[in-house]
Amino acid sequence: DQQVKQNSPSLSVQEGRISILNCDYTNSMFDYFLWYKKYPAEGPTFLISISSIKDKNEDGRFTVFLNKSAKHLSLHIVPSQPGDSAVYFCAASEGPSGTYKYIFGTGTRLKVLA
Amino acid sequence: NAGVTQTPKFQVLKTGQSMTLQCAQDMNHEYMSWYRQDPGMGLRLIHYSVGAGITDQGEVPNGYNVSRSTTEDFPLRLLSAAPSQTSVYFCASRTSWTGYQETQYFGPGTRLLVL
């Protein structure tokens, strides 16, 4: 049973436009959400996170939105750049009692076209 | 700081062979984890440890064994390799809970092929 779902395996966006990556979850106990970025032949690297007490968190070109009632989060990248081409994973955790257990989604491959 | 290191980078095994994937971190992190990445399956947690001497199972523990005798090292053992264990394996480490601040770092991965 997939608790964290990324239903779009791939996404292509023109350089300079907005990229929107989506993630849905089923476990209402999740209260911390993260996005990781992964380039080929490298380990994932942390991008941005949000706790359940917020509905938005920004870091430069990256913004994560959380809709708790819909159990949905999204990552917005504006403007998209060719260097953003990578696989993006969302992950969720139950907070202090489960911080060592991140559940990851299946990933979305983003391709930014120059 | 080297961060999280993994060896080997690539390994080919025959069905039934055993081997150990090494993971080490030099950040004095309490928590360490092993994940496997398969096409269409994302990153799945195999085993994790919250400190030296303490380990627990993740989502897909069968066929794997771990131990944590030191803070720095967290080896993953394949007891009898099967083709279904062909995957890319990532080790990760992080600090204990410090509020909603992400501190997890991943190693570069070990690509394993079981024939």
Tab-separated table of C-alpha atoms in Angstrom:
chain	number	residue	atom	x	y	z
A	1	ASP	CA	0.000	0.000	0.000
A	2	GLN	CA	1.669	3.181	-1.245
A	3	GLN	CA	1.334	5.830	1.463
A	4	VAL	CA	3.047	8.507	-0.639
A	5	LYS	CA	2.150	8.754	-4.307
A	6	GLN	CA	3.572	10.717	-7.184
A	7	ASN	CA	1.212	9.959	-10.019
A	8	SER	CA	3.179	11.687	-12.769
A	9	PRO	CA	6.279	9.686	-13.692
A	10	SER	CA	7.570	12.465	-15.915
A	11	LEU	CA	7.096	16.132	-16.742
A	12	SER	CA	8.560	18.347	-19.462
A	13	VAL	CA	8.624	22.130	-19.135
A	14	GLN	CA	10.121	24.945	-21.174
A	15	GLU	CA	12.964	26.907	-19.644
A	16	GLY	CA	11.683	29.968	-17.797
A	17	ARG	CA	8.213	28.519	-17.211
A	18	ILE	CA	6.794	27.110	-13.997
A	19	SER	CA	7.244	23.444	-13.073
A	20	ILE	CA	4.624	21.945	-10.767
A	21	LEU	CA	5.270	18.560	-9.236
A	22	ASN	CA	2.529	16.875	-7.227
A	23	CYS	CA	2.450	14.418	-4.374
A	24	ASP	CA	-0.448	12.789	-2.503
A	25	TYR	CA	-0.382	10.917	0.772
A	26	THR	CA	-2.800	8.718	2.650
A	27	ASN	CA	-1.462	8.633	6.217
A	28	SER	CA	-3.076	11.425	8.263
A	29	MET	CA	-0.329	11.029	10.887
A	30	PHE	CA	2.304	12.457	8.534
A	31	ASP	CA	3.281	15.914	9.715
A	32	TYR	CA	6.573	16.616	7.988
A	33	PHE	CA	7.057	16.611	4.249
A	34	LEU	CA	10.169	16.932	2.157
A	35	TRP	CA	11.278	17.155	-1.436
A	36	TYR	CA	14.527	15.612	-2.608
A	37	LYS	CA	16.226	16.029	-5.953
A	38	LYS	CA	18.269	13.293	-7.577
A	39	TYR	CA	20.670	13.434	-10.481
A	40	PRO	CA	21.781	10.231	-12.251
A	41	ALA	CA	24.511	8.263	-10.467
A	42	GLU	CA	24.257	10.458	-7.361
A	43	GLY	CA	22.461	10.175	-4.049
A	44	PRO	CA	19.328	12.255	-3.428
A	45	THR	CA	19.864	15.732	-2.018
A	46	PHE	CA	17.458	17.688	0.150
A	47	LEU	CA	15.600	20.507	-1.566
A	48	ILE	CA	12.875	21.925	0.647
A	49	SER	CA	10.537	20.826	3.410
A	50	ILE	CA	7.349	21.848	5.185
A	51	SER	CA	5.760	20.979	8.495
A	52	SER	CA	2.044	20.437	8.857
A	53	ILE	CA	1.567	23.685	10.783
A	54	LYS	CA	2.308	25.603	7.585
A	55	ASP	CA	0.670	25.630	4.192
A	56	LYS	CA	3.532	27.192	2.259
A	57	ASN	CA	7.304	27.354	2.427
A	58	GLU	CA	9.569	29.213	0.023
A	59	ASP	CA	13.260	28.972	-0.705
A	60	GLY	CA	14.387	30.996	-3.669
A	61	ARG	CA	12.861	29.565	-6.846
A	62	PHE	CA	11.308	26.659	-4.948
A	63	THR	CA	7.992	26.764	-3.113
A	64	VAL	CA	6.199	23.866	-1.468
A	65	PHE	CA	2.457	24.028	-0.820
A	66	LEU	CA	0.629	21.760	1.596
A	67	ASN	CA	-3.113	21.096	1.552
A	68	LYS	CA	-3.758	18.961	4.617
A	69	SER	CA	-7.453	18.477	3.996
A	70	ALA	CA	-6.723	17.077	0.544
A	71	LYS	CA	-3.581	15.254	1.732
A	72	HIS	CA	-1.742	16.848	-1.135
A	73	LEU	CA	1.503	18.742	-1.558
A	74	SER	CA	3.094	20.332	-4.547
A	75	LEU	CA	6.485	21.726	-5.469
A	76	HIS	CA	6.628	24.818	-7.680
A	77	ILE	CA	9.831	25.786	-9.451
A	78	VAL	CA	9.831	29.282	-10.935
A	79	PRO	CA	11.513	29.967	-13.281
A	80	SER	CA	12.561	26.498	-14.369
A	81	GLN	CA	16.146	26.085	-15.525
A	82	PRO	CA	17.849	23.286	-17.496
A	83	GLY	CA	19.880	22.425	-14.394
A	84	ASP	CA	16.624	21.559	-12.639
A	85	SER	CA	16.295	18.476	-14.860
A	86	ALA	CA	16.376	15.597	-12.382
A	87	VAL	CA	14.151	13.119	-10.582
A	88	TYR	CA	12.191	14.661	-7.713
A	89	PHE	CA	11.032	12.564	-4.772
A	90	CYS	CA	8.584	13.654	-2.143
A	91	ALA	CA	8.822	12.078	1.295
A	92	ALA	CA	6.730	12.147	4.452
A	93	SER	CA	7.318	11.444	8.099
A	94	GLU	CA	5.246	11.183	11.257
A	95	GLY	CA	7.297	13.789	13.101
A	96	PRO	CA	9.225	13.357	16.350
A	97	SER	CA	8.004	9.822	17.034
A	98	GLY	CA	8.933	8.619	13.554
A	99	THR	CA	11.642	10.914	12.324
A	100	TYR	CA	13.871	8.066	11.282
A	101	LYS	CA	11.220	6.687	8.973
A	102	TYR	CA	10.778	8.664	5.816
A	103	ILE	CA	8.330	7.189	3.317
A	104	PHE	CA	9.189	8.187	-0.235
A	105	GLY	CA	7.096	8.485	-3.341
A	106	THR	CA	8.041	6.890	-6.633
A	107	GLY	CA	9.535	10.044	-8.100
A	108	THR	CA	8.814	12.404	-11.009
A	109	ARG	CA	11.402	12.927	-13.719
A	110	LEU	CA	11.494	16.605	-14.661
A	111	LYS	CA	12.980	17.659	-17.967
A	112	VAL	CA	13.481	21.384	-18.531
A	113	LEU	CA	13.826	22.152	-22.217
A	114	ALA	CA	16.168	24.944	-23.278
B	1	ASN	CA	34.052	16.054	6.172
B	2	ALA	CA	33.568	13.191	3.729
B	3	GLY	CA	29.856	13.024	4.591
B	4	VAL	CA	28.295	9.630	3.835
B	5	THR	CA	30.519	7.179	1.976
B	6	GLN	CA	29.500	3.866	0.445
B	7	THR	CA	31.580	1.020	-0.931
B	8	PRO	CA	31.645	-0.583	-3.383
B	9	LYS	CA	30.205	1.630	-6.116
B	10	PHE	CA	29.241	-1.362	-8.237
B	11	GLN	CA	29.060	-5.095	-7.582
B	12	VAL	CA	28.033	-8.170	-9.546
B	13	LEU	CA	26.982	-11.249	-7.587
B	14	LYS	CA	25.788	-14.691	-8.470
B	15	THR	CA	22.555	-16.000	-6.994
B	16	GLY	CA	23.206	-17.409	-3.533
B	17	GLN	CA	26.354	-15.433	-2.820
B	18	SER	CA	26.555	-13.204	0.222
B	19	MET	CA	28.131	-9.805	0.536
B	20	THR	CA	28.268	-6.695	2.699
B	21	LEU	CA	27.615	-3.176	1.499
B	22	GLN	CA	29.599	-0.707	3.550
B	23	CYS	CA	28.360	2.672	4.756
B	24	ALA	CA	30.194	5.176	6.902
B	25	GLN	CA	29.512	8.740	8.028
B	26	ASP	CA	31.764	11.232	9.777
B	27	MET	CA	29.101	13.688	10.979
B	28	ASN	CA	28.384	11.960	14.301
B	29	HIS	CA	24.789	11.347	13.222
B	30	GLU	CA	22.663	9.120	15.420
B	31	TYR	CA	20.272	7.925	12.725
B	32	MET	CA	21.329	5.861	9.743
B	33	SER	CA	19.187	4.150	7.121
B	34	TRP	CA	19.430	1.911	4.097
B	35	TYR	CA	17.165	2.388	1.071
B	36	ARG	CA	16.864	0.641	-2.233
B	37	GLN	CA	15.789	2.358	-5.418
B	38	ASP	CA	14.034	0.421	-8.130
B	39	PRO	CA	12.397	1.720	-11.322
B	40	GLY	CA	8.807	2.761	-10.642
B	41	MET	CA	9.150	1.992	-6.923
B	42	GLY	CA	10.944	5.031	-5.581
B	43	LEU	CA	13.108	4.780	-2.488
B	44	ARG	CA	12.097	2.047	-0.076
B	45	LEU	CA	13.440	1.778	3.454
B	46	ILE	CA	15.183	-1.530	4.193
B	47	HIS	CA	16.565	-1.117	7.729
B	48	TYR	CA	17.395	1.790	9.974
B	49	SER	CA	19.260	2.503	13.192
B	50	VAL	CA	18.647	5.184	15.816
B	51	GLY	CA	22.036	4.706	17.469
B	52	ALA	CA	24.843	2.241	18.087
B	53	GLY	CA	23.438	-1.138	19.038
B	54	ILE	CA	19.866	-0.283	17.963
B	55	THR	CA	18.407	-1.329	14.622
B	56	ASP	CA	14.928	-1.925	13.266
B	57	GLN	CA	13.189	-3.040	10.103
B	58	GLY	CA	11.867	-0.758	7.410
B	59	GLU	CA	9.439	-1.480	4.582
B	60	VAL	CA	11.399	-4.201	2.755
B	61	PRO	CA	13.752	-5.950	5.237
B	62	ASN	CA	13.590	-9.538	3.985
B	63	GLY	CA	16.903	-10.929	2.747
B	64	TYR	CA	18.960	-8.224	4.450
B	65	ASN	CA	20.719	-7.970	7.777
B	66	VAL	CA	22.223	-4.963	9.558
B	67	SER	CA	24.189	-4.183	12.680
B	68	ARG	CA	25.426	-0.949	14.221
B	69	SER	CA	28.427	-1.474	16.469
B	70	THR	CA	29.715	2.104	16.103
B	71	THR	CA	28.118	5.485	15.437
B	72	GLU	CA	30.067	5.813	12.189
B	73	ASP	CA	29.362	2.509	10.418
B	74	PHE	CA	26.156	0.820	9.285
B	75	PRO	CA	26.854	-2.179	7.010
B	76	LEU	CA	24.103	-3.932	5.069
B	77	ARG	CA	24.482	-7.681	4.576
B	78	LEU	CA	22.873	-9.717	1.839
B	79	LEU	CA	22.624	-13.200	3.232
B	80	SER	CA	21.945	-15.121	0.009
B	81	ALA	CA	21.652	-12.852	-3.002
B	82	ALA	CA	18.656	-13.195	-5.321
B	83	PRO	CA	17.987	-11.529	-8.700
B	84	SER	CA	15.161	-9.574	-7.014
B	85	GLN	CA	17.825	-7.772	-5.002
B	86	THR	CA	19.270	-6.191	-8.127
B	87	SER	CA	18.919	-2.527	-7.302
B	88	VAL	CA	20.683	0.675	-6.349
B	89	TYR	CA	21.276	0.912	-2.627
B	90	PHE	CA	21.558	4.202	-0.759
B	91	CYS	CA	22.731	4.762	2.760
B	92	ALA	CA	21.637	7.902	4.615
B	93	SER	CA	22.390	9.510	7.948
B	94	ARG	CA	20.849	12.329	9.977
B	95	THR	CA	20.886	13.930	13.367
B	96	SER	CA	18.295	13.279	16.023
B	97	TRP	CA	15.145	15.357	16.085
B	98	THR	CA	15.858	19.092	16.218
B	99	GLY	CA	12.472	20.348	15.168
B	100	TYR	CA	11.275	20.457	11.601
B	101	GLN	CA	14.734	20.935	10.151
B	102	GLU	CA	16.006	18.483	7.613
B	103	THR	CA	19.457	17.099	8.285
B	104	GLN	CA	19.510	13.860	6.289
B	105	TYR	CA	22.350	13.190	3.876
B	106	PHE	CA	22.577	10.375	1.366
B	107	GLY	CA	25.614	8.517	0.131
B	108	PRO	CA	26.376	8.177	-3.603
B	109	GLY	CA	24.873	4.684	-3.854
B	110	THR	CA	25.950	1.122	-4.614
B	111	ARG	CA	24.681	-0.444	-7.819
B	112	LEU	CA	24.165	-4.184	-7.330
B	113	LEU	CA	23.514	-6.717	-10.069
B	114	VAL	CA	22.580	-10.268	-9.075
B	115	LEU	CA	22.797	-12.828	-11.871
